[in-house]
PDB file of C-alpha atoms in Angstrom:
ATOM      1  CA  UNK A  46      83.888 116.437 121.894  1.00 38.00           C
ATOM      2  CA  UNK A  47      84.874 117.561 118.410  1.00 38.00           C
ATOM      3  CA  UNK A  48      88.598 117.153 117.734  1.00 40.00           C
ATOM      4  CA  UNK A  49      89.211 114.588 120.502  1.00 42.00           C
ATOM      5  CA  UNK A  50      90.128 111.886 118.020  1.00 44.00           C
ATOM      6  CA  UNK A  51      92.659 114.092 116.237  1.00 47.00           C
ATOM      7  CA  UNK A  52      94.297 115.058 119.515  1.00 48.00           C
ATOM      8  CA  UNK A  53      94.601 111.507 120.877  1.00 55.00           C
ATOM      9  CA  UNK A  54      98.291 110.782 121.415  1.00 59.00           C
ATOM     10  CA  UNK A  55      99.931 108.130 119.287  1.00 61.00           C
ATOM     11  CA  UNK A  56     101.642 105.463 121.387  1.00 77.00           C
ATOM     12  CA  UNK A  57     104.205 103.826 119.152  1.00 87.00           C
ATOM     13  CA  UNK A  58     105.795 100.529 120.049  1.00 92.00           C
ATOM     14  CA  UNK A  59     109.569 100.886 119.827  1.00 95.00           C
ATOM     15  CA  UNK A  60     111.441  97.627 119.305  1.00 95.00           C
ATOM     16  CA  UNK A  61     115.208  97.002 119.125  1.00 94.00           C
ATOM     17  CA  UNK A  62     116.489  96.217 115.633  1.00 95.00           C
ATOM     18  CA  UNK A  63     120.166  95.258 115.518  1.00 92.00           C
ATOM     19  CA  UNK A  64     122.756  97.397 117.254  1.00 92.00           C
ATOM     20  CA  UNK A  65     122.074 100.667 115.410  1.00 96.00           C
ATOM     21  CA  UNK A  66     118.329 100.934 114.775  1.00 97.00           C
ATOM     22  CA  UNK A  67     114.897 100.681 116.341  1.00 96.00           C
ATOM     23  CA  UNK A  68     111.663  99.633 114.654  1.00 97.00           C
ATOM     24  CA  UNK A  69     108.662 101.797 115.463  1.00 97.00           C
ATOM     25  CA  UNK A  70     105.296 100.054 115.075  1.00 96.00           C
ATOM     26  CA  UNK A  71     102.118 102.104 114.550  1.00 94.00           C
ATOM     27  CA  UNK A  72      98.466 101.332 113.954  1.00 92.00           C
ATOM     28  CA  UNK A  73      97.820 103.167 110.705  1.00 90.00           C
ATOM     29  CA  UNK A  74      99.440 104.661 107.641  1.00 90.00           C
ATOM     30  CA  UNK A  75      98.309 108.122 108.753  1.00 90.00           C
ATOM     31  CA  UNK A  76     100.215 107.679 112.030  1.00 92.00           C
ATOM     32  CA  UNK A  77     103.313 106.621 110.098  1.00 93.00           C
ATOM     33  CA  UNK A  78     103.167 109.680 107.830  1.00 91.00           C
ATOM     34  CA  UNK A  79     102.553 112.060 110.754  1.00 92.00           C
ATOM     35  CA  UNK A  80     105.295 110.648 112.985  1.00 94.00           C
ATOM     36  CA  UNK A  81     107.812 110.409 110.141  1.00 93.00           C
ATOM     37  CA  UNK A  82     107.180 114.084 109.355  1.00 91.00           C
ATOM     38  CA  UNK A  83     107.732 115.005 113.010  1.00 92.00           C
ATOM     39  CA  UNK A  84     110.945 112.986 113.287  1.00 94.00           C
ATOM     40  CA  UNK A  85     112.368 114.358 110.044  1.00 91.00           C
ATOM     41  CA  UNK A  86     112.188 118.021 110.997  1.00 86.00           C
ATOM     42  CA  UNK A  87     114.726 117.966 112.509  1.00 91.00           C
ATOM     43  CA  UNK A  88     116.133 114.483 113.011  1.00 95.00           C
ATOM     44  CA  UNK A  89     116.739 113.694 116.697  1.00 95.00           C
ATOM     45  CA  UNK A  90     120.433 113.954 117.668  1.00 96.00           C
ATOM     46  CA  UNK A  91     122.389 110.954 116.398  1.00 96.00           C
ATOM     47  CA  UNK A  92     119.603 109.673 114.119  1.00 97.00           C
ATOM     48  CA  UNK A  93     120.913 109.108 110.588  1.00 97.00           C
ATOM     49  CA  UNK A  94     117.970 107.762 108.585  1.00 95.00           C
ATOM     50  CA  UNK A  95     114.217 107.144 108.663  1.00 95.00           C
ATOM     51  CA  UNK A  96     112.733 104.318 106.583  1.00 94.00           C
ATOM     52  CA  UNK A  97     108.906 104.441 106.750  1.00 94.00           C
ATOM     53  CA  UNK A  98     106.703 101.591 105.551  1.00 93.00           C
ATOM     54  CA  UNK A  99     102.954 100.955 105.707  1.00 90.00           C
ATOM     55  CA  UNK A 100     102.793 100.453 109.501  1.00 93.00           C
ATOM     56  CA  UNK A 101     106.391 100.891 110.703  1.00 95.00           C
ATOM     57  CA  UNK A 102     109.307 103.309 110.698  1.00 96.00           C
ATOM     58  CA  UNK A 103     112.861 102.009 110.884  1.00 97.00           C
ATOM     59  CA  UNK A 104     114.977 104.585 112.709  1.00 97.00           C
ATOM     60  CA  UNK A 105     118.721 104.186 112.158  1.00 97.00           C
ATOM     61  CA  UNK A 106     121.191 105.914 114.445  1.00 97.00           C
ATOM     62  CA  UNK A 107     124.910 106.353 114.976  1.00 97.00           C
ATOM     63  CA  UNK A 108     125.876 104.420 118.168  1.00 96.00           C
ATOM     64  CA  UNK A 109     128.866 106.737 118.599  1.00 97.00           C
ATOM     65  CA  UNK A 110     126.516 109.710 119.030  1.00 96.00           C
ATOM     66  CA  UNK A 111     123.437 108.311 120.775  1.00 96.00           C
ATOM     67  CA  UNK A 112     121.936 105.102 122.109  1.00 96.00           C
ATOM     68  CA  UNK A 113     118.754 103.070 121.811  1.00 95.00           C
ATOM     69  CA  UNK A 114     117.088 104.504 124.920  1.00 95.00           C
ATOM     70  CA  UNK A 115     117.633 108.097 123.805  1.00 96.00           C
ATOM     71  CA  UNK A 116     116.259 107.356 120.347  1.00 96.00           C
ATOM     72  CA  UNK A 117     113.227 105.551 121.771  1.00 95.00           C
ATOM     73  CA  UNK A 118     112.574 108.479 124.098  1.00 94.00           C
ATOM     74  CA  UNK A 119     112.805 110.942 121.202  1.00 94.00           C
ATOM     75  CA  UNK A 120     110.352 108.862 119.181  1.00 95.00           C
ATOM     76  CA  UNK A 121     107.817 108.758 122.006  1.00 93.00           C
ATOM     77  CA  UNK A 122     108.156 112.473 122.780  1.00 92.00           C
ATOM     78  CA  UNK A 123     107.592 113.745 119.222  1.00 90.00           C
ATOM     79  CA  UNK A 124     103.889 114.366 118.567  1.00 89.00           C
ATOM     80  CA  UNK A 125     102.893 113.379 114.998  1.00 89.00           C
ATOM     81  CA  UNK A 126     102.469 116.295 112.612  1.00 87.00           C
ATOM     82  CA  UNK A 127      98.892 116.836 111.421  1.00 83.00           C
ATOM     83  CA  UNK A 128      98.447 117.095 107.627  1.00 78.00           C
ATOM     84  CA  UNK A 129      98.314 120.896 107.534  1.00 72.00           C
ATOM     85  CA  UNK A 130     101.619 121.290 109.369  1.00 74.00           C
ATOM     86  CA  UNK A 131     103.833 118.950 107.376  1.00 73.00           C
ATOM     87  CA  UNK A 132     106.745 120.451 105.510  1.00 72.00           C
ATOM     88  CA  UNK A 133     108.168 118.887 102.404  1.00 74.00           C
ATOM     89  CA  UNK A 134     109.173 119.693  98.881  1.00 82.00           C
ATOM     90  CA  UNK A 135     106.292 120.021  96.414  1.00 91.00           C
ATOM     91  CA  UNK A 136     106.756 118.240  93.085  1.00 95.00           C
ATOM     92  CA  UNK A 137     104.398 118.754  90.158  1.00 96.00           C
ATOM     93  CA  UNK A 138     104.034 115.857  87.736  1.00 97.00           C
ATOM     94  CA  UNK A 139     102.437 116.559  84.326  1.00 97.00           C
ATOM     95  CA  UNK A 140     100.216 113.685  83.223  1.00 98.00           C
ATOM     96  CA  UNK A 141      98.498 112.762  79.972  1.00 97.00           C
ATOM     97  CA  UNK A 142      95.380 110.925  81.104  1.00 97.00           C
ATOM     98  CA  UNK A 143      95.014 108.269  78.428  1.00 96.00           C
ATOM     99  CA  UNK A 144      95.805 105.150  80.456  1.00 97.00           C
ATOM    100  CA  UNK A 145      94.432 101.796  79.280  1.00 97.00           C
ATOM    101  CA  UNK A 146      92.480 101.318  82.532  1.00 97.00           C
ATOM    102  CA  UNK A 147      90.929 104.793  82.759  1.00 98.00           C
ATOM    103  CA  UNK A 148      87.508 103.638  81.562  1.00 97.00           C
ATOM    104  CA  UNK A 149      87.549 100.614  83.886  1.00 96.00           C
ATOM    105  CA  UNK A 150      88.512 102.786  86.860  1.00 97.00           C
ATOM    106  CA  UNK A 151      85.661 105.151  86.002  1.00 98.00           C
ATOM    107  CA  UNK A 152      83.219 102.222  85.866  1.00 97.00           C
ATOM    108  CA  UNK A 153      84.447 100.825  89.192  1.00 96.00           C
ATOM    109  CA  UNK A 154      84.116 104.252  90.815  1.00 97.00           C
ATOM    110  CA  UNK A 155      80.729 105.035  89.274  1.00 97.00           C
ATOM    111  CA  UNK A 156      82.189 108.141  87.639  1.00 97.00           C
ATOM    112  CA  UNK A 157      82.972 109.376  84.149  1.00 98.00           C
ATOM    113  CA  UNK A 158      86.603 109.332  82.950  1.00 97.00           C
ATOM    114  CA  UNK A 159      86.588 113.141  83.122  1.00 97.00           C
ATOM    115  CA  UNK A 160      85.483 112.999  86.750  1.00 97.00           C
ATOM    116  CA  UNK A 161      88.287 110.530  87.544  1.00 98.00           C
ATOM    117  CA  UNK A 162      90.819 112.928  86.043  1.00 97.00           C
ATOM    118  CA  UNK A 163      89.320 115.894  87.875  1.00 97.00           C
ATOM    119  CA  UNK A 164      89.538 114.060  91.212  1.00 97.00           C
ATOM    120  CA  UNK A 165      93.080 112.834  90.591  1.00 98.00           C
ATOM    121  CA  UNK A 166      94.346 116.315  89.735  1.00 97.00           C
ATOM    122  CA  UNK A 167      92.479 118.037  92.560  1.00 95.00           C
ATOM    123  CA  UNK A 168      94.418 116.507  95.442  1.00 89.00           C
ATOM    124  CA  UNK A 169      97.807 117.001  97.022  1.00 92.00           C
ATOM    125  CA  UNK A 170      99.534 113.738  97.809  1.00 95.00           C
ATOM    126  CA  UNK A 171     102.329 112.751 100.168  1.00 93.00           C
ATOM    127  CA  UNK A 172     104.893 110.032  99.578  1.00 94.00           C
ATOM    128  CA  UNK A 173     104.181 107.749 102.531  1.00 93.00           C
ATOM    129  CA  UNK A 174     106.980 105.301 101.779  1.00 93.00           C
ATOM    130  CA  UNK A 175     108.999 103.842  98.915  1.00 93.00           C
ATOM    131  CA  UNK A 176     109.353 100.278  97.733  1.00 88.00           C
ATOM    132  CA  UNK A 177     108.683  97.730  94.975  1.00 86.00           C
ATOM    133  CA  UNK A 178     111.310  99.331  92.702  1.00 89.00           C
ATOM    134  CA  UNK A 179     113.945 102.064  93.118  1.00 90.00           C
ATOM    135  CA  UNK A 180     112.189 105.427  93.005  1.00 92.00           C
ATOM    136  CA  UNK A 181     108.659 104.007  93.350  1.00 95.00           C
ATOM    137  CA  UNK A 182     106.726 106.097  95.891  1.00 95.00           C
ATOM    138  CA  UNK A 183     103.435 105.065  97.460  1.00 96.00           C
ATOM    139  CA  UNK A 184     101.411 108.298  97.464  1.00 96.00           C
ATOM    140  CA  UNK A 185      98.704 108.725 100.067  1.00 94.00           C
ATOM    141  CA  UNK A 186      95.857 111.260 100.006  1.00 93.00           C
ATOM    142  CA  UNK A 187      93.864 109.689  97.183  1.00 96.00           C
ATOM    143  CA  UNK A 188      90.160 110.564  97.167  1.00 96.00           C
ATOM    144  CA  UNK A 189      88.267 107.531  98.573  1.00 96.00           C
ATOM    145  CA  UNK A 190      86.102 107.452  95.441  1.00 97.00           C
ATOM    146  CA  UNK A 191      89.223 106.392  93.526  1.00 97.00           C
ATOM    147  CA  UNK A 192      90.131 103.519  95.845  1.00 97.00           C
ATOM    148  CA  UNK A 193      89.943 100.721  93.289  1.00 97.00           C
ATOM    149  CA  UNK A 194      91.395  97.205  93.467  1.00 96.00           C
ATOM    150  CA  UNK A 195      94.503  96.110  91.671  1.00 95.00           C
ATOM    151  CA  UNK A 196      93.990  94.384  88.353  1.00 95.00           C
ATOM    152  CA  UNK A 197      93.006  90.726  88.712  1.00 93.00           C
ATOM    153  CA  UNK A 198      95.712  89.865  86.186  1.00 94.00           C
ATOM    154  CA  UNK A 199      98.907  91.930  86.511  1.00 95.00           C
ATOM    155  CA  UNK A 200     100.639  93.096  83.386  1.00 96.00           C
ATOM    156  CA  UNK A 201     104.022  91.574  82.598  1.00 96.00           C
ATOM    157  CA  UNK A 202     105.196  94.925  81.230  1.00 96.00           C
ATOM    158  CA  UNK A 203     104.233  98.378  82.479  1.00 97.00           C
ATOM    159  CA  UNK A 204     106.081 101.233  80.764  1.00 96.00           C
ATOM    160  CA  UNK A 205     108.141 103.778  82.676  1.00 96.00           C
ATOM    161  CA  UNK A 206     106.075 106.825  83.563  1.00 97.00           C
ATOM    162  CA  UNK A 207     102.757 104.983  83.835  1.00 98.00           C
ATOM    163  CA  UNK A 208     100.494 106.591  86.464  1.00 98.00           C
ATOM    164  CA  UNK A 209      98.391 104.133  88.398  1.00 97.00           C
ATOM    165  CA  UNK A 210      95.966 103.497  91.236  1.00 98.00           C
ATOM    166  CA  UNK A 211      95.768 100.592  93.697  1.00 97.00           C
ATOM    167  CA  UNK A 212      93.684 100.623  96.853  1.00 96.00           C
ATOM    168  CA  UNK A 213      94.347 103.804  98.832  1.00 94.00           C
ATOM    169  CA  UNK A 214      97.486 104.673  96.826  1.00 96.00           C
ATOM    170  CA  UNK A 215      98.452 106.352  93.602  1.00 97.00           C
ATOM    171  CA  UNK A 216     101.915 106.286  92.107  1.00 97.00           C
ATOM    172  CA  UNK A 217     104.158 106.418  89.062  1.00 97.00           C
ATOM    173  CA  UNK A 218     106.245 103.553  87.695  1.00 97.00           C
ATOM    174  CA  UNK A 219     109.826 104.910  87.550  1.00 95.00           C
ATOM    175  CA  UNK A 220     110.930 102.296  85.030  1.00 94.00           C
ATOM    176  CA  UNK A 221     109.539  99.476  82.930  1.00 95.00           C
ATOM    177  CA  UNK A 222     108.483  96.557  85.116  1.00 95.00           C
ATOM    178  CA  UNK A 223     105.667  94.097  85.756  1.00 95.00           C
ATOM    179  CA  UNK A 224     102.762  95.590  87.683  1.00 95.00           C
ATOM    180  CA  UNK A 225      99.136  95.200  88.709  1.00 96.00           C
ATOM    181  CA  UNK A 226      98.023  98.790  89.301  1.00 97.00           C
ATOM    182  CA  UNK A 227      95.184 100.320  87.296  1.00 98.00           C
ATOM    183  CA  UNK A 228      96.830 102.627  84.756  1.00 98.00           C
ATOM    184  CA  UNK A 229      95.079 105.947  84.152  1.00 98.00           C
ATOM    185  CA  UNK A 230      97.804 108.056  82.534  1.00 97.00           C
ATOM    186  CA  UNK A 231     101.462 108.604  81.765  1.00 97.00           C
ATOM    187  CA  UNK A 232     104.150 111.174  82.400  1.00 97.00           C
ATOM    188  CA  UNK A 233     107.474 112.024  80.794  1.00 96.00           C
ATOM    189  CA  UNK A 234     108.843 113.235  84.152  1.00 95.00           C
ATOM    190  CA  UNK A 235     111.883 111.205  85.189  1.00 94.00           C
ATOM    191  CA  UNK A 236     111.670 109.816  88.713  1.00 94.00           C
ATOM    192  CA  UNK A 237     114.971 108.047  89.289  1.00 94.00           C
ATOM    193  CA  UNK A 238     118.535 108.567  88.132  1.00 93.00           C
ATOM    194  CA  UNK A 239     121.674 107.229  89.806  1.00 92.00           C
ATOM    195  CA  UNK A 240     123.484 110.400  88.702  1.00 94.00           C
ATOM    196  CA  UNK A 241     121.224 112.481  90.979  1.00 94.00           C
ATOM    197  CA  UNK A 242     121.899 113.100  94.640  1.00 91.00           C
ATOM    198  CA  UNK A 243     119.608 111.761  95.986  1.00 90.00           C
ATOM    199  CA  UNK A 244     118.717 109.536  93.017  1.00 93.00           C
ATOM    200  CA  UNK A 245     114.941 109.434  93.659  1.00 93.00           C
ATOM    201  CA  UNK A 246     112.718 112.416  92.845  1.00 94.00           C
ATOM    202  CA  UNK A 247     109.987 111.155  95.200  1.00 94.00           C
ATOM    203  CA  UNK A 248     111.060 110.432  98.768  1.00 91.00           C
ATOM    204  CA  UNK A 249     109.046 109.910 101.961  1.00 90.00           C
ATOM    205  CA  UNK A 250     107.466 113.222 102.910  1.00 89.00           C
ATOM    206  CA  UNK A 251     107.582 114.705  99.393  1.00 92.00           C
ATOM    207  CA  UNK A 252     104.286 116.340  98.438  1.00 93.00           C
ATOM    208  CA  UNK A 253     103.028 115.688  94.916  1.00 96.00           C
ATOM    209  CA  UNK A 254     100.515 117.365  92.645  1.00 96.00           C
ATOM    210  CA  UNK A 255      99.420 115.883  89.331  1.00 97.00           C
ATOM    211  CA  UNK A 256      98.798 118.394  86.555  1.00 97.00           C
ATOM    212  CA  UNK A 257      96.833 117.491  83.443  1.00 97.00           C
ATOM    213  CA  UNK A 258      98.813 117.826  80.248  1.00 91.00           C
ATOM    214  CA  UNK A 259      97.561 117.615  76.678  1.00 75.00           C
ATOM    215  CA  UNK A 260      94.175 116.375  75.513  1.00 56.00           C
TER     216      UNK A 260
END
């Protein structure tokens, strides 16, 4: 029956993690994004932080306000949010699409560079999780035609603001660092500043749109 797959309940595995957290294991990135969205709005009583990753969510809690069993029960009772029902701040990132790997990405995808840009700017992305460097968000929602492999030889220096692709993700380097993603553009938008509260512009659950800027 149509829709059965979407309605199938997610059965997360909830494992103890120290004396103030549980680790929730899931089968897919989509389940992580959906459950993290459900748990964040609002946080279950006593839960202080969610840390999603590719297949897990670390749920931290205050032992003075709740306990492991209550948190595990809350996790299992929250149905994951489908994509159309997820809240979250929308951030627009202006991009100049002149990255050094744009032509190679187009060749790998069987598209023209203009078609790569059109696809990249047509989607709305969600920060699934953060890692690699402070402020680096792994954005899911990339059109499958742009799922390209990482570079066979990583660069020793990728400039801050470089916009890249790797597998099912797109993202922006918040600062200069080594990196192996395929670079298709650049942005002047700052992504991380310790003077901000919170310091990262892109956080799990943030929705992102890329807007073409310049020629």
